[in-house]
XYZ file of C-alpha atoms in Angstrom:
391
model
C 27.902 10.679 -17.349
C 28.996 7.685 -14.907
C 27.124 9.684 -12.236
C 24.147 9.784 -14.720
C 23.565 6.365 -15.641
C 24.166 5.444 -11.495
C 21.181 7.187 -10.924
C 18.761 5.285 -13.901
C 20.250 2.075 -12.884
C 19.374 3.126 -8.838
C 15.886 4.551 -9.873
C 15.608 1.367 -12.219
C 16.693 -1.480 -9.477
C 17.039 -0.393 -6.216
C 14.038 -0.900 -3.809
C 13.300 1.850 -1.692
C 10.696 3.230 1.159
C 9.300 6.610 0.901
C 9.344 6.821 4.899
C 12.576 7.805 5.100
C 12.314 10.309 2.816
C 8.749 11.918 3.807
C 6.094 11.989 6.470
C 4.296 8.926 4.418
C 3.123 6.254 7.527
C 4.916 2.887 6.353
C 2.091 -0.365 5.544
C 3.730 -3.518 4.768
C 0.812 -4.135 2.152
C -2.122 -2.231 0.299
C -4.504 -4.657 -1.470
C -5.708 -2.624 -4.412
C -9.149 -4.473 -4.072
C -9.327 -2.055 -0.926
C -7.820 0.788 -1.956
C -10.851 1.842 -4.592
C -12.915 2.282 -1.407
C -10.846 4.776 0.600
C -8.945 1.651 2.019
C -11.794 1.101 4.576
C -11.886 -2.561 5.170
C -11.923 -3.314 9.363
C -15.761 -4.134 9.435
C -16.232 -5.290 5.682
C -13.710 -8.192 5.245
C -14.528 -10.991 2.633
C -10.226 -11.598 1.248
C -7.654 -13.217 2.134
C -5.687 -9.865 2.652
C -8.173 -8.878 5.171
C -5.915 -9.953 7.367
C -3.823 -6.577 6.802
C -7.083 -5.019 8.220
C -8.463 -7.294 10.397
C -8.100 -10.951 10.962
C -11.692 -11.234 12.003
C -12.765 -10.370 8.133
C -12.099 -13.753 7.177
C -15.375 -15.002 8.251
C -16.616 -12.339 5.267
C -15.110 -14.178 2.705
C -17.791 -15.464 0.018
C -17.002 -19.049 -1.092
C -18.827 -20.536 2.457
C -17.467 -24.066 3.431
C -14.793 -24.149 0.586
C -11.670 -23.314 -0.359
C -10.213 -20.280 -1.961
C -7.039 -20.045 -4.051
C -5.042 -16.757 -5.085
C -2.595 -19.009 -6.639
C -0.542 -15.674 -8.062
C -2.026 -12.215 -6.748
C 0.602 -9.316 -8.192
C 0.553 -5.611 -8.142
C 2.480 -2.942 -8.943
C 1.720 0.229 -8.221
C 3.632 3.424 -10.018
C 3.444 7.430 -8.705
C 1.964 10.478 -11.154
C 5.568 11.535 -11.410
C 7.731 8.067 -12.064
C 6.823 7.493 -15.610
C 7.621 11.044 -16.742
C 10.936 11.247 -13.861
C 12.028 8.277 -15.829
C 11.182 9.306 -18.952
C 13.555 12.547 -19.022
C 16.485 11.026 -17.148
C 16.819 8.203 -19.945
C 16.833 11.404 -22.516
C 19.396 13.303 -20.466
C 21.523 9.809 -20.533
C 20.944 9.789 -24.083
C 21.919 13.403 -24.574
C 24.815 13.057 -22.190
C 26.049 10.239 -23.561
C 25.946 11.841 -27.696
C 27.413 15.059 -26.580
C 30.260 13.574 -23.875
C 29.190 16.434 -21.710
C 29.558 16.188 -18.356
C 28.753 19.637 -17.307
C 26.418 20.000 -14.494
C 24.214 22.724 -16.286
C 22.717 19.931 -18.416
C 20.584 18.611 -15.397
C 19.917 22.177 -14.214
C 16.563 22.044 -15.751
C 15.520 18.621 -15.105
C 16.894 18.599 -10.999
C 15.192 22.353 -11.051
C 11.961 20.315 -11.882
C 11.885 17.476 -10.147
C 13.130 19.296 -6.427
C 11.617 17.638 -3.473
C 9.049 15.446 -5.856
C 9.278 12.040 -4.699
C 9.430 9.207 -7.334
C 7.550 6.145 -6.143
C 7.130 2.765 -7.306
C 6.214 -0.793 -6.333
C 5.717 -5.056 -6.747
C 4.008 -7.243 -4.469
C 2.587 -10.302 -4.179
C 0.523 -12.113 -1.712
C -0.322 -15.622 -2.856
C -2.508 -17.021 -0.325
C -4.674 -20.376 0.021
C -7.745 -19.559 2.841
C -10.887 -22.407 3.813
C -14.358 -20.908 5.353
C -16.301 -23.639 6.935
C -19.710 -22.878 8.972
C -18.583 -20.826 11.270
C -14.946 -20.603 10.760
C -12.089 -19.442 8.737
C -8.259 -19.571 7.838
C -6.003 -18.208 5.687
C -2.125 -18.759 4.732
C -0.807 -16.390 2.787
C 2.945 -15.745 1.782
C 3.711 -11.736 0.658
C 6.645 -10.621 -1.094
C 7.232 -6.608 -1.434
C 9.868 -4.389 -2.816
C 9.145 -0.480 -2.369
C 10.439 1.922 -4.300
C 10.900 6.017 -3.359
C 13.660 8.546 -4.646
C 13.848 12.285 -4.134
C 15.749 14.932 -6.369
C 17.880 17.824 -4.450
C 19.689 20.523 -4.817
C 22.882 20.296 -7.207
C 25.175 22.177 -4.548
C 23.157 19.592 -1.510
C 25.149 17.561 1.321
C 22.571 15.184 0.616
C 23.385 14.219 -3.046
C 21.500 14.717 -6.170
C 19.392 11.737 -5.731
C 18.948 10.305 -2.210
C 17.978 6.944 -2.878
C 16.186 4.465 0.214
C 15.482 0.952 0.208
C 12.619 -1.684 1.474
C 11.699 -5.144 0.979
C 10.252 -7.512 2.818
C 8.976 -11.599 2.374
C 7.190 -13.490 4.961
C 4.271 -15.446 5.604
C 0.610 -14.247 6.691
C -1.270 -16.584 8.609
C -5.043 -15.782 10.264
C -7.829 -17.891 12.687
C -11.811 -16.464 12.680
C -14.941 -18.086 14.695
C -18.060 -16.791 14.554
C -20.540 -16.710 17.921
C -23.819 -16.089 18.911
C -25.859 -17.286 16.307
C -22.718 -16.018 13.889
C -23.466 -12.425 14.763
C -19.851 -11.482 16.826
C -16.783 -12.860 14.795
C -13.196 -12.681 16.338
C -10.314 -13.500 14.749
C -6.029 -13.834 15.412
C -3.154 -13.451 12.891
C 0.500 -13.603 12.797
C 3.314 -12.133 10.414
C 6.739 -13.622 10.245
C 8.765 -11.268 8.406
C 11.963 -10.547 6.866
C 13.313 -8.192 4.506
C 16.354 -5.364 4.334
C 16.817 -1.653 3.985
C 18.979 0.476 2.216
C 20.080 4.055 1.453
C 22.383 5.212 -0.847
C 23.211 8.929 -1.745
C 24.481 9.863 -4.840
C 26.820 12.966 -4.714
C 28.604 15.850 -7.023
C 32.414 17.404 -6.024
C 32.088 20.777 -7.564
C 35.069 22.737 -8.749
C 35.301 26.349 -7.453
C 34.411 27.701 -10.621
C 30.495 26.691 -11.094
C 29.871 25.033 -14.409
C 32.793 23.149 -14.045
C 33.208 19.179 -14.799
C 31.768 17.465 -11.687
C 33.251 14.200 -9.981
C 30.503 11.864 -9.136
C 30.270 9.135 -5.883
C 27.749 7.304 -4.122
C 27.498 6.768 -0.325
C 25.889 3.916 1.996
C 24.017 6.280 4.125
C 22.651 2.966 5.810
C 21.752 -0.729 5.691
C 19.869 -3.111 7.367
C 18.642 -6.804 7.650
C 15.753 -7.923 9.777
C 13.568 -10.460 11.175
C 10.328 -9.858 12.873
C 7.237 -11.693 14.236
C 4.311 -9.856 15.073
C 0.621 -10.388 15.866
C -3.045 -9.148 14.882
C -6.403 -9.448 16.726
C -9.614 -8.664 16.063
C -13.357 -8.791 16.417
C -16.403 -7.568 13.989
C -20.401 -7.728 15.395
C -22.961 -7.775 12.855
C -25.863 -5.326 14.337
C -28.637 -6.564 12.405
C -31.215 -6.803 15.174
C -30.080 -3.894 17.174
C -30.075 -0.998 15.068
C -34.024 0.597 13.242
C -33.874 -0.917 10.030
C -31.492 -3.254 10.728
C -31.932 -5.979 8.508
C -32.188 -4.064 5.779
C -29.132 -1.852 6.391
C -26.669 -4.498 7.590
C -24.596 -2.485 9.522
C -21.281 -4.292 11.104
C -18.719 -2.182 13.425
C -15.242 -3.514 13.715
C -11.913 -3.175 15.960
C -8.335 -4.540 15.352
C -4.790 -4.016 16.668
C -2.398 -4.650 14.604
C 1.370 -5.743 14.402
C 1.029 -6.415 17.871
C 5.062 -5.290 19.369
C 5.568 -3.797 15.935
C 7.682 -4.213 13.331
C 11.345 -3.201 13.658
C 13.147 -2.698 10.960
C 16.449 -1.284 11.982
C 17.953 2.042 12.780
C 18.156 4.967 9.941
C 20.689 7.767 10.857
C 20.303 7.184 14.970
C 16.657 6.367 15.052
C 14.399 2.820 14.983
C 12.307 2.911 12.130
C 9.602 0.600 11.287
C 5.602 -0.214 11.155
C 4.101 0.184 15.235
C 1.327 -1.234 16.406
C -1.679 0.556 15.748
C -5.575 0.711 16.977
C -8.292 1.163 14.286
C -11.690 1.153 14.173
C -14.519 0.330 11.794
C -18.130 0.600 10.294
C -19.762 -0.733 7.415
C -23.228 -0.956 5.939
C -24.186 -3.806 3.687
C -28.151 -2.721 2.303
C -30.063 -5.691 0.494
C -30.840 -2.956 -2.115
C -30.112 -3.996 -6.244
C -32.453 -3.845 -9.311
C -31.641 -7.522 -9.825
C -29.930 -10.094 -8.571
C -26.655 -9.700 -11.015
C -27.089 -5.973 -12.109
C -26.166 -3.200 -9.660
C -26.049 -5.220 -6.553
C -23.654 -5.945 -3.443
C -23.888 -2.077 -2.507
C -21.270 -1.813 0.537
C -20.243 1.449 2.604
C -17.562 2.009 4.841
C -16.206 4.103 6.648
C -12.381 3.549 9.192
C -10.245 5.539 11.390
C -7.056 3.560 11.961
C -4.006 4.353 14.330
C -6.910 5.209 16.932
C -4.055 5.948 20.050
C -1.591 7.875 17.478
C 1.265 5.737 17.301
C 2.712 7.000 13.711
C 4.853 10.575 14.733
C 2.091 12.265 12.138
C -1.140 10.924 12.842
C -3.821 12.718 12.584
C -7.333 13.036 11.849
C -7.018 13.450 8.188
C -4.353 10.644 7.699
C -6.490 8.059 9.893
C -10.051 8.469 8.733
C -10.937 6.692 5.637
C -14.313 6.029 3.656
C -15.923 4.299 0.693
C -18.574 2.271 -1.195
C -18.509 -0.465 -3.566
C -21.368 -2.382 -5.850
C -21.494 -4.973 -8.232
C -22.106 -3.228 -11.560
C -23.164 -6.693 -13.010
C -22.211 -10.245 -12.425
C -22.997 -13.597 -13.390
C -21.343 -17.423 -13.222
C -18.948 -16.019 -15.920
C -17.685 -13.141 -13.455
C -18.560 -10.004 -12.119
C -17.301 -6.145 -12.791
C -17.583 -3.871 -9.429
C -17.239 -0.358 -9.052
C -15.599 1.471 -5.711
C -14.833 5.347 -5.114
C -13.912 6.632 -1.413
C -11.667 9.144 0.163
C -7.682 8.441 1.595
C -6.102 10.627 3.205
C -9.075 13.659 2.247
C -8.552 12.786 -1.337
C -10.943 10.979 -3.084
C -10.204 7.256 -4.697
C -11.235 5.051 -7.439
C -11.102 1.712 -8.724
C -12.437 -1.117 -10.840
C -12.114 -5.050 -10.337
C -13.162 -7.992 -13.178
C -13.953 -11.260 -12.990
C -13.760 -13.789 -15.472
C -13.649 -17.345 -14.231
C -9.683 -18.085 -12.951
C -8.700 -14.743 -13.975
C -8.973 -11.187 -12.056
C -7.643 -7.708 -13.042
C -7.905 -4.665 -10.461
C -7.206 -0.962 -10.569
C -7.417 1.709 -8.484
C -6.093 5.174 -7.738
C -5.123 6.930 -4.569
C -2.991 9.590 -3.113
C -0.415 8.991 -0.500
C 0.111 11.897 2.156
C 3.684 12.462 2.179
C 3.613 15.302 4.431
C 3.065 15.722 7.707
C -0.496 16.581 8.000
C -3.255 15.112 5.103
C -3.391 18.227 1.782
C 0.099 19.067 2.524
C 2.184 17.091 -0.087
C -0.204 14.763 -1.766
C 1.009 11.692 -4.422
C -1.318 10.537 -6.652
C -0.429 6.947 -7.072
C -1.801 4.197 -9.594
C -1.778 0.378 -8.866
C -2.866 -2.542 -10.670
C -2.822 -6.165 -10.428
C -3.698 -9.593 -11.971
C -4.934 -12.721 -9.873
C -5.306 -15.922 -10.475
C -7.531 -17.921 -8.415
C -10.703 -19.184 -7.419
């Protein structure tokens, strides 16, 4: 029973990265404003948290020659299988703890369930303060992140019932954009300061000979580590208005960034550096001047990325990289504004939905996270929401 309510309280507490566990590709942050539209944000811009995209997208955002405050900006985001994991390992406890028994066939049917399935959970937020002048931009941001990812095994595994891993990370988020010629090219630099810990913890069964026997429980540090990182982000975005046949109708914008530029090193996980590498992505975006009105089905924009261009996750490919998605205005108004956005991540398809109501802003959005090594092989459908505060 000890070993029982180790778990809940692990599940419950401990923050953890699914990296280590599965073929996910580690992000230090996934705004769920973007993650309606596929996540495809290196030519659209127009947030603060563009710069996790591109620092260029600053000169996008929409208050011009003002400030803009996201005085609290949290999310949480929770897998398909966390709420119901959770759910029937409190009842086991319960059941466990009424009974007094400690027999291992109790949890056949729930670890026989739950085999391989990760459990995923997380809480971030990136308050941020950000100024767009004429034909400039800048944005200070400071992110806090806990990540959460568990796996069930085997009883009889070396690996423990629950293999537990940890992530967190705080820092601060800084970005520079200028526009040129005639405010058509915009480039812009960034810089992380970052740091955060990781941990892994195993929780493990002695079996007696005789199967169905009482069970000793322990847990083992499988690993730890602190670290500090700095890192830095460039990029440019070109508005091709008067290149492109129907031009100025269309909008279109293409966009480039590197990011985390000497990559972010977290520390060393059973003989090998793990962390977030630099990566090379690629953008395009249309923006049409196409609505029935002014505030009613408006703001139509489509985008489509491919991101880690040069392949430096182990399992990039093309399914994992490209990424592609719309949003519009449903209706909006000096009161607020509701928008609409559905895309594809990882070849599954996305939604979400974002309200404004003066200071206040509520998002949602759902997505799958590849956790295999190639995109369709182990999909997680994932839900996040959040609440800003801002303006």
């Amino acid at each position: 029973m000890r070993m029982i309510s180790k778990i809940v309280a692990a599940t419950l507490l401990v923050a953890t990265t699914a990296s280590a566990l599965t073929y996910e590709n580690s992000t230090l942050y996934k705004d769920v404003r973007f993650l309606g539209m596929g996540n495809a944000n290196v030519a659209v811009g127009g947030e603060s948290a563009s710069l996790f995209h591109n620092p260029a997208g600053l000169l996008g955002m929409k208050r011009n020659e003002g400030l803009e405050f996201e005085i609290l900006n949290v999310q949480a985001m929770i897998s398909d299988s966390t709420i119901e994991f959770t759910s029937e390992l409190l009842t086991l406890l319960e059941q466990a703890q009424s009974s007094g028994d400690q027999n291992l066939s109790i949890y056949d049917a729930f670890v026989t369930k739950y085999i391989g399935k990760p459990v995923s959970l997380s809480v971030s937020d990136y308050t941020s303060i950000a100024y767009r002048g004429s034909n400039w931009a800048l944005s200070v941001g400071v992110l806090g992140s806990v990540y959460l990812n568990a796996q069930v095994h085997n009883i009889l595994s070396s690996e423990g019932i629950l293999e537990v891993n940890g992530f967190t990370a705080v820092g601060t988020v800084a970005g520079f954009g200028m526009s040129f010629l005639d405010h058509s090219l915009h480039v812009g630099l960034g810089t992380k300061v970052l740091m955060g810990e990781m941990e892994g913890i195993s929780f493990n069964n002695v079996i007696n000979a005789n199967i169905g026997a009482e069970a000793s429980s322990s847990t083992a540090e499988n690993y730890y580590a602190g670290y500090t990182s700095v890192v830095f982000d460039a990029g440019v975005m070109y508005d091709l208005d008067g290149l492109l046949p129907f031009g100025e109708f269309l909008r279109p914008t293409i966009g480039a960034s590197l990011l985390n530029i000497g990559g972010i090193k977290m520390g060393t996980i059973k003989g090998e550096e793990v962390g977030i590498p630099m990566t090379a992505n690629v953008g395009f975006s249309l923006s049409p001047a196409f609505g029935v009105t002014n505030w009613f089905l408006t703001d139509l924009v489509l985008a489509v990325d491919y991101v880690d261009a040069l392949g430096a996750y182990e399992t990039s490919n093309v399914g994992k990289n490209l990424r592609m998605g719309g949003k519009f205005s449903v209706i909006k108004g000096w009161l607020g504004e509701l928008t609409a956005s559905a895309g594809m991540y990882n070849m599954d398809y996305t939604a979400g939905m974002q309200l404004r109501l003066l200071f206040l802003e509520l998002d949602a959005s759902t997505y799958a996270e590849e956790l295999g090594a190639y995109a369709g092989q182990q999909l997680d459908r994932r839900y996040q929401i959040a609440v800003n505060i801002g303006w």
